[in-house]
Amino acid sequence: MGAVYFYHLTRSPLEVTLPMLLSKAREAGWLVHIRGVSAERMGWLNDKLWLGQDETFLAHGLAGGEYDAKQPILLSCEEKAANGANCLMTVDGADVTTEEVESMQRVCVLFDGNDASALELARGQWKTLSDAGCVAQYWSQENGKWAMKAESVR
C-alpha cells in the first residue's frame, strides 16, 4: 500500500526539486511515471532533465518513443505509463486517483506554492485523497530544507 507525498515548492523550482526526488525514487528501485497536463510542458521538463549534470544523469524518456516500456523514468500526460511504473510523480495539477495511491509504492504531487490556483488545486487533492483514507504527507521548504508539515494516516 502506497502513500502520497505533497511537495509545496516555494524556494526551489520544479526543475531543481524533481531531479532530487527522481534520484531518491531510482535509489529505491522504483520505475517512475511523471504525469503532466501539457505535452509542451512535458517536453520542456524532458529537456531540463537532459541538461542535468553528468554524474547525476537520470535515464528517462518522453512518452511516444520506441523504447517507452524500457524507460526507468517516463514523462507523459497519459493516465498509464508504458514503463510499468510503481512511482507516480505529478506536476502542474495532473490528476491522481485513490486507486493509484493504493497501487503505487509512492505518489508525489509537486506544486508551485507561489501560484494561488496551483495551491488551491493541491489543497483539493489533499482533501480528496486523505478523506478517502490515503496515507498522505505534506512537505514544505523552510530555511532551504524540506520538512514534513502535516500527515494524514489511516
PDB file of C-alpha atoms in Angstrom:
ATOM      1  CA  MET A   1       0.000   0.000   0.000  1.00  0.00           C
ATOM      2  CA  GLY A   2       1.424   3.346  -1.023  1.00  0.00           C
ATOM      3  CA  ALA A   3       1.321   6.877   0.208  1.00  0.00           C
ATOM      4  CA  VAL A   4       1.005  10.273  -1.409  1.00  0.00           C
ATOM      5  CA  TYR A   5       3.529  12.996  -0.608  1.00  0.00           C
ATOM      6  CA  PHE A   6       2.712  16.613  -1.432  1.00  0.00           C
ATOM      7  CA  TYR A   7       5.701  18.862  -2.177  1.00  0.00           C
ATOM      8  CA  HIS A   8       4.942  22.562  -1.779  1.00  0.00           C
ATOM      9  CA  LEU A   9       7.585  24.266  -3.933  1.00  0.00           C
ATOM     10  CA  THR A  10       8.381  27.680  -2.502  1.00  0.00           C
ATOM     11  CA  ARG A  11      12.158  28.066  -2.719  1.00  0.00           C
ATOM     12  CA  SER A  12      13.304  25.631  -5.388  1.00  0.00           C
ATOM     13  CA  PRO A  13      11.590  25.413  -8.784  1.00  0.00           C
ATOM     14  CA  LEU A  14      10.281  22.205 -10.295  1.00  0.00           C
ATOM     15  CA  GLU A  15      13.366  21.654 -12.461  1.00  0.00           C
ATOM     16  CA  VAL A  16      15.538  21.617  -9.302  1.00  0.00           C
ATOM     17  CA  THR A  17      13.255  19.642  -6.971  1.00  0.00           C
ATOM     18  CA  LEU A  18      12.144  16.970  -9.421  1.00  0.00           C
ATOM     19  CA  PRO A  19      15.637  15.559 -10.129  1.00  0.00           C
ATOM     20  CA  MET A  20      16.264  15.246  -6.382  1.00  0.00           C
ATOM     21  CA  LEU A  21      13.045  13.260  -5.923  1.00  0.00           C
ATOM     22  CA  LEU A  22      13.724  11.179  -9.027  1.00  0.00           C
ATOM     23  CA  SER A  23      17.167  10.234  -7.712  1.00  0.00           C
ATOM     24  CA  LYS A  24      15.631   9.038  -4.446  1.00  0.00           C
ATOM     25  CA  ALA A  25      12.961   7.058  -6.286  1.00  0.00           C
ATOM     26  CA  ARG A  26      15.523   5.373  -8.526  1.00  0.00           C
ATOM     27  CA  GLU A  27      17.728   4.590  -5.495  1.00  0.00           C
ATOM     28  CA  ALA A  28      14.682   2.798  -4.059  1.00  0.00           C
ATOM     29  CA  GLY A  29      14.490   0.774  -7.284  1.00  0.00           C
ATOM     30  CA  TRP A  30      11.230   2.316  -8.451  1.00  0.00           C
ATOM     31  CA  LEU A  31      10.192   2.883 -12.062  1.00  0.00           C
ATOM     32  CA  VAL A  32       8.737   6.367 -12.343  1.00  0.00           C
ATOM     33  CA  HIS A  33       5.937   7.940 -14.350  1.00  0.00           C
ATOM     34  CA  ILE A  34       5.993  11.745 -14.405  1.00  0.00           C
ATOM     35  CA  ARG A  35       2.480  12.865 -15.333  1.00  0.00           C
ATOM     36  CA  GLY A  36       1.710  16.359 -16.525  1.00  0.00           C
ATOM     37  CA  VAL A  37      -1.183  18.059 -18.258  1.00  0.00           C
ATOM     38  CA  SER A  38       0.575  19.599 -21.252  1.00  0.00           C
ATOM     39  CA  ALA A  39       2.714  17.924 -23.910  1.00  0.00           C
ATOM     40  CA  GLU A  40       4.667  21.155 -24.321  1.00  0.00           C
ATOM     41  CA  ARG A  41       5.439  21.304 -20.604  1.00  0.00           C
ATOM     42  CA  MET A  42       6.494  17.645 -20.593  1.00  0.00           C
ATOM     43  CA  GLY A  43       8.825  18.423 -23.500  1.00  0.00           C
ATOM     44  CA  TRP A  44      10.294  21.339 -21.548  1.00  0.00           C
ATOM     45  CA  LEU A  45      10.793  19.138 -18.492  1.00  0.00           C
ATOM     46  CA  ASN A  46      12.364  16.410 -20.641  1.00  0.00           C
ATOM     47  CA  ASP A  47      14.862  18.980 -21.962  1.00  0.00           C
ATOM     48  CA  LYS A  48      15.673  20.144 -18.413  1.00  0.00           C
ATOM     49  CA  LEU A  49      16.371  16.556 -17.320  1.00  0.00           C
ATOM     50  CA  TRP A  50      18.690  16.041 -20.302  1.00  0.00           C
ATOM     51  CA  LEU A  51      20.683  19.102 -19.263  1.00  0.00           C
ATOM     52  CA  GLY A  52      21.458  17.702 -15.796  1.00  0.00           C
ATOM     53  CA  GLN A  53      24.994  17.115 -14.608  1.00  0.00           C
ATOM     54  CA  ASP A  54      26.731  14.008 -15.947  1.00  0.00           C
ATOM     55  CA  GLU A  55      27.341  12.450 -12.524  1.00  0.00           C
ATOM     56  CA  THR A  56      23.664  12.777 -11.601  1.00  0.00           C
ATOM     57  CA  PHE A  57      22.157  11.998 -15.010  1.00  0.00           C
ATOM     58  CA  LEU A  58      18.748  10.336 -14.795  1.00  0.00           C
ATOM     59  CA  ALA A  59      17.952   7.998 -17.675  1.00  0.00           C
ATOM     60  CA  HIS A  60      14.488   8.914 -18.931  1.00  0.00           C
ATOM     61  CA  GLY A  61      12.299   9.345 -21.965  1.00  0.00           C
ATOM     62  CA  LEU A  62       9.359  11.300 -23.271  1.00  0.00           C
ATOM     63  CA  ALA A  63       6.370   9.034 -23.999  1.00  0.00           C
ATOM     64  CA  GLY A  64       5.701   8.220 -27.619  1.00  0.00           C
ATOM     65  CA  GLY A  65       9.055   6.689 -28.402  1.00  0.00           C
ATOM     66  CA  GLU A  66      10.039   3.202 -29.476  1.00  0.00           C
ATOM     67  CA  TYR A  67      11.522   2.331 -26.071  1.00  0.00           C
ATOM     68  CA  ASP A  68       8.852   3.641 -23.686  1.00  0.00           C
ATOM     69  CA  ALA A  69       8.476   0.276 -21.933  1.00  0.00           C
ATOM     70  CA  LYS A  70      12.202   0.218 -21.120  1.00  0.00           C
ATOM     71  CA  GLN A  71      12.434   3.711 -19.627  1.00  0.00           C
ATOM     72  CA  PRO A  72      13.157   3.870 -15.879  1.00  0.00           C
ATOM     73  CA  ILE A  73      11.552   7.343 -15.893  1.00  0.00           C
ATOM     74  CA  LEU A  74       8.833   8.154 -18.427  1.00  0.00           C
ATOM     75  CA  LEU A  75       7.251  11.576 -18.914  1.00  0.00           C
ATOM     76  CA  SER A  76       3.716  11.772 -20.305  1.00  0.00           C
ATOM     77  CA  CYS A  77       0.257  13.235 -19.978  1.00  0.00           C
ATOM     78  CA  GLU A  78      -1.304   9.779 -20.076  1.00  0.00           C
ATOM     79  CA  GLU A  79      -3.125   8.025 -17.257  1.00  0.00           C
ATOM     80  CA  LYS A  80      -0.990   4.882 -17.556  1.00  0.00           C
ATOM     81  CA  ALA A  81       2.708   4.736 -18.293  1.00  0.00           C
ATOM     82  CA  ALA A  82       4.116   2.136 -20.661  1.00  0.00           C
ATOM     83  CA  ASN A  83       7.089   1.508 -18.363  1.00  0.00           C
ATOM     84  CA  GLY A  84       5.099  -0.275 -15.633  1.00  0.00           C
ATOM     85  CA  ALA A  85       5.845   2.475 -13.108  1.00  0.00           C
ATOM     86  CA  ASN A  86       5.396   1.849  -9.407  1.00  0.00           C
ATOM     87  CA  CYS A  87       6.021   5.506  -8.509  1.00  0.00           C
ATOM     88  CA  LEU A  88       3.936   8.349  -9.899  1.00  0.00           C
ATOM     89  CA  MET A  89       5.031  11.981  -9.774  1.00  0.00           C
ATOM     90  CA  THR A  90       2.524  14.594 -10.897  1.00  0.00           C
ATOM     91  CA  VAL A  91       3.199  18.176 -11.925  1.00  0.00           C
ATOM     92  CA  ASP A  92       1.088  21.158 -12.939  1.00  0.00           C
ATOM     93  CA  GLY A  93      -2.065  19.834 -11.287  1.00  0.00           C
ATOM     94  CA  ALA A  94      -2.241  16.461 -13.045  1.00  0.00           C
ATOM     95  CA  ASP A  95      -4.898  14.239 -11.517  1.00  0.00           C
ATOM     96  CA  VAL A  96      -4.228  11.454  -9.005  1.00  0.00           C
ATOM     97  CA  THR A  97      -6.758   8.810  -8.011  1.00  0.00           C
ATOM     98  CA  THR A  98      -7.168   6.943  -4.753  1.00  0.00           C
ATOM     99  CA  GLU A  99      -6.589   3.697  -6.657  1.00  0.00           C
ATOM    100  CA  GLU A 100      -3.235   4.965  -7.892  1.00  0.00           C
ATOM    101  CA  VAL A 101      -2.122   5.864  -4.379  1.00  0.00           C
ATOM    102  CA  GLU A 102      -3.165   2.400  -3.205  1.00  0.00           C
ATOM    103  CA  SER A 103      -1.380   0.563  -6.021  1.00  0.00           C
ATOM    104  CA  MET A 104       1.872   2.541  -6.228  1.00  0.00           C
ATOM    105  CA  GLN A 105       4.861   2.416  -3.923  1.00  0.00           C
ATOM    106  CA  ARG A 106       4.737   6.212  -3.800  1.00  0.00           C
ATOM    107  CA  VAL A 107       2.853   9.084  -5.385  1.00  0.00           C
ATOM    108  CA  CYS A 108       4.390  12.572  -5.298  1.00  0.00           C
ATOM    109  CA  VAL A 109       2.372  15.699  -6.055  1.00  0.00           C
ATOM    110  CA  LEU A 110       4.627  18.653  -6.828  1.00  0.00           C
ATOM    111  CA  PHE A 111       3.017  22.080  -6.900  1.00  0.00           C
ATOM    112  CA  ASP A 112       4.134  25.689  -7.105  1.00  0.00           C
ATOM    113  CA  GLY A 113       3.370  27.362  -3.795  1.00  0.00           C
ATOM    114  CA  ASN A 114       3.713  30.792  -5.402  1.00  0.00           C
ATOM    115  CA  ASP A 115       0.753  30.101  -7.713  1.00  0.00           C
ATOM    116  CA  ALA A 116      -2.593  30.569  -5.936  1.00  0.00           C
ATOM    117  CA  SER A 117      -4.511  28.286  -8.317  1.00  0.00           C
ATOM    118  CA  ALA A 118      -1.894  25.515  -8.004  1.00  0.00           C
ATOM    119  CA  LEU A 119      -2.043  25.814  -4.227  1.00  0.00           C
ATOM    120  CA  GLU A 120      -5.844  25.610  -4.231  1.00  0.00           C
ATOM    121  CA  LEU A 121      -5.800  22.574  -6.530  1.00  0.00           C
ATOM    122  CA  ALA A 122      -3.260  20.797  -4.297  1.00  0.00           C
ATOM    123  CA  ARG A 123      -5.396  21.511  -1.231  1.00  0.00           C
ATOM    124  CA  GLY A 124      -8.355  19.920  -3.013  1.00  0.00           C
ATOM    125  CA  GLN A 125      -6.289  16.869  -3.944  1.00  0.00           C
ATOM    126  CA  TRP A 126      -5.067  16.537  -0.338  1.00  0.00           C
ATOM    127  CA  LYS A 127      -8.637  16.677   0.977  1.00  0.00           C
ATOM    128  CA  THR A 128      -9.984  14.200  -1.570  1.00  0.00           C
ATOM    129  CA  LEU A 129      -7.202  11.660  -1.072  1.00  0.00           C
ATOM    130  CA  SER A 130      -6.916  11.932   2.706  1.00  0.00           C
ATOM    131  CA  ASP A 131     -10.722  11.809   3.108  1.00  0.00           C
ATOM    132  CA  ALA A 132     -10.653   8.600   1.046  1.00  0.00           C
ATOM    133  CA  GLY A 133      -8.244   7.087   3.577  1.00  0.00           C
ATOM    134  CA  CYS A 134      -4.967   7.508   1.705  1.00  0.00           C
ATOM    135  CA  VAL A 135      -1.841   7.958   3.773  1.00  0.00           C
ATOM    136  CA  ALA A 136      -0.610  11.460   2.929  1.00  0.00           C
ATOM    137  CA  GLN A 137       2.270  13.712   3.896  1.00  0.00           C
ATOM    138  CA  TYR A 138       2.702  17.410   3.230  1.00  0.00           C
ATOM    139  CA  TRP A 139       6.270  18.672   2.773  1.00  0.00           C
ATOM    140  CA  SER A 140       7.386  22.278   2.539  1.00  0.00           C
ATOM    141  CA  GLN A 141      10.698  24.075   2.372  1.00  0.00           C
ATOM    142  CA  GLU A 142      11.736  26.033   5.415  1.00  0.00           C
ATOM    143  CA  ASN A 143      15.074  27.753   5.639  1.00  0.00           C
ATOM    144  CA  GLY A 144      16.047  25.912   2.452  1.00  0.00           C
ATOM    145  CA  LYS A 145      15.403  22.444   3.928  1.00  0.00           C
ATOM    146  CA  TRP A 146      12.444  20.152   3.356  1.00  0.00           C
ATOM    147  CA  ALA A 147      10.297  19.471   6.426  1.00  0.00           C
ATOM    148  CA  MET A 148       7.116  17.449   6.865  1.00  0.00           C
ATOM    149  CA  LYS A 149       4.375  19.818   7.989  1.00  0.00           C
ATOM    150  CA  ALA A 150       1.321  17.554   8.091  1.00  0.00           C
ATOM    151  CA  GLU A 151       0.434  13.908   7.906  1.00  0.00           C
ATOM    152  CA  SER A 152      -2.801  12.032   7.376  1.00  0.00           C
ATOM    153  CA  VAL A 153      -2.792   8.363   8.350  1.00  0.00           C
ATOM    154  CA  ARG A 154      -5.446   5.690   8.150  1.00  0.00           C
TER     155      ARG A 154
END
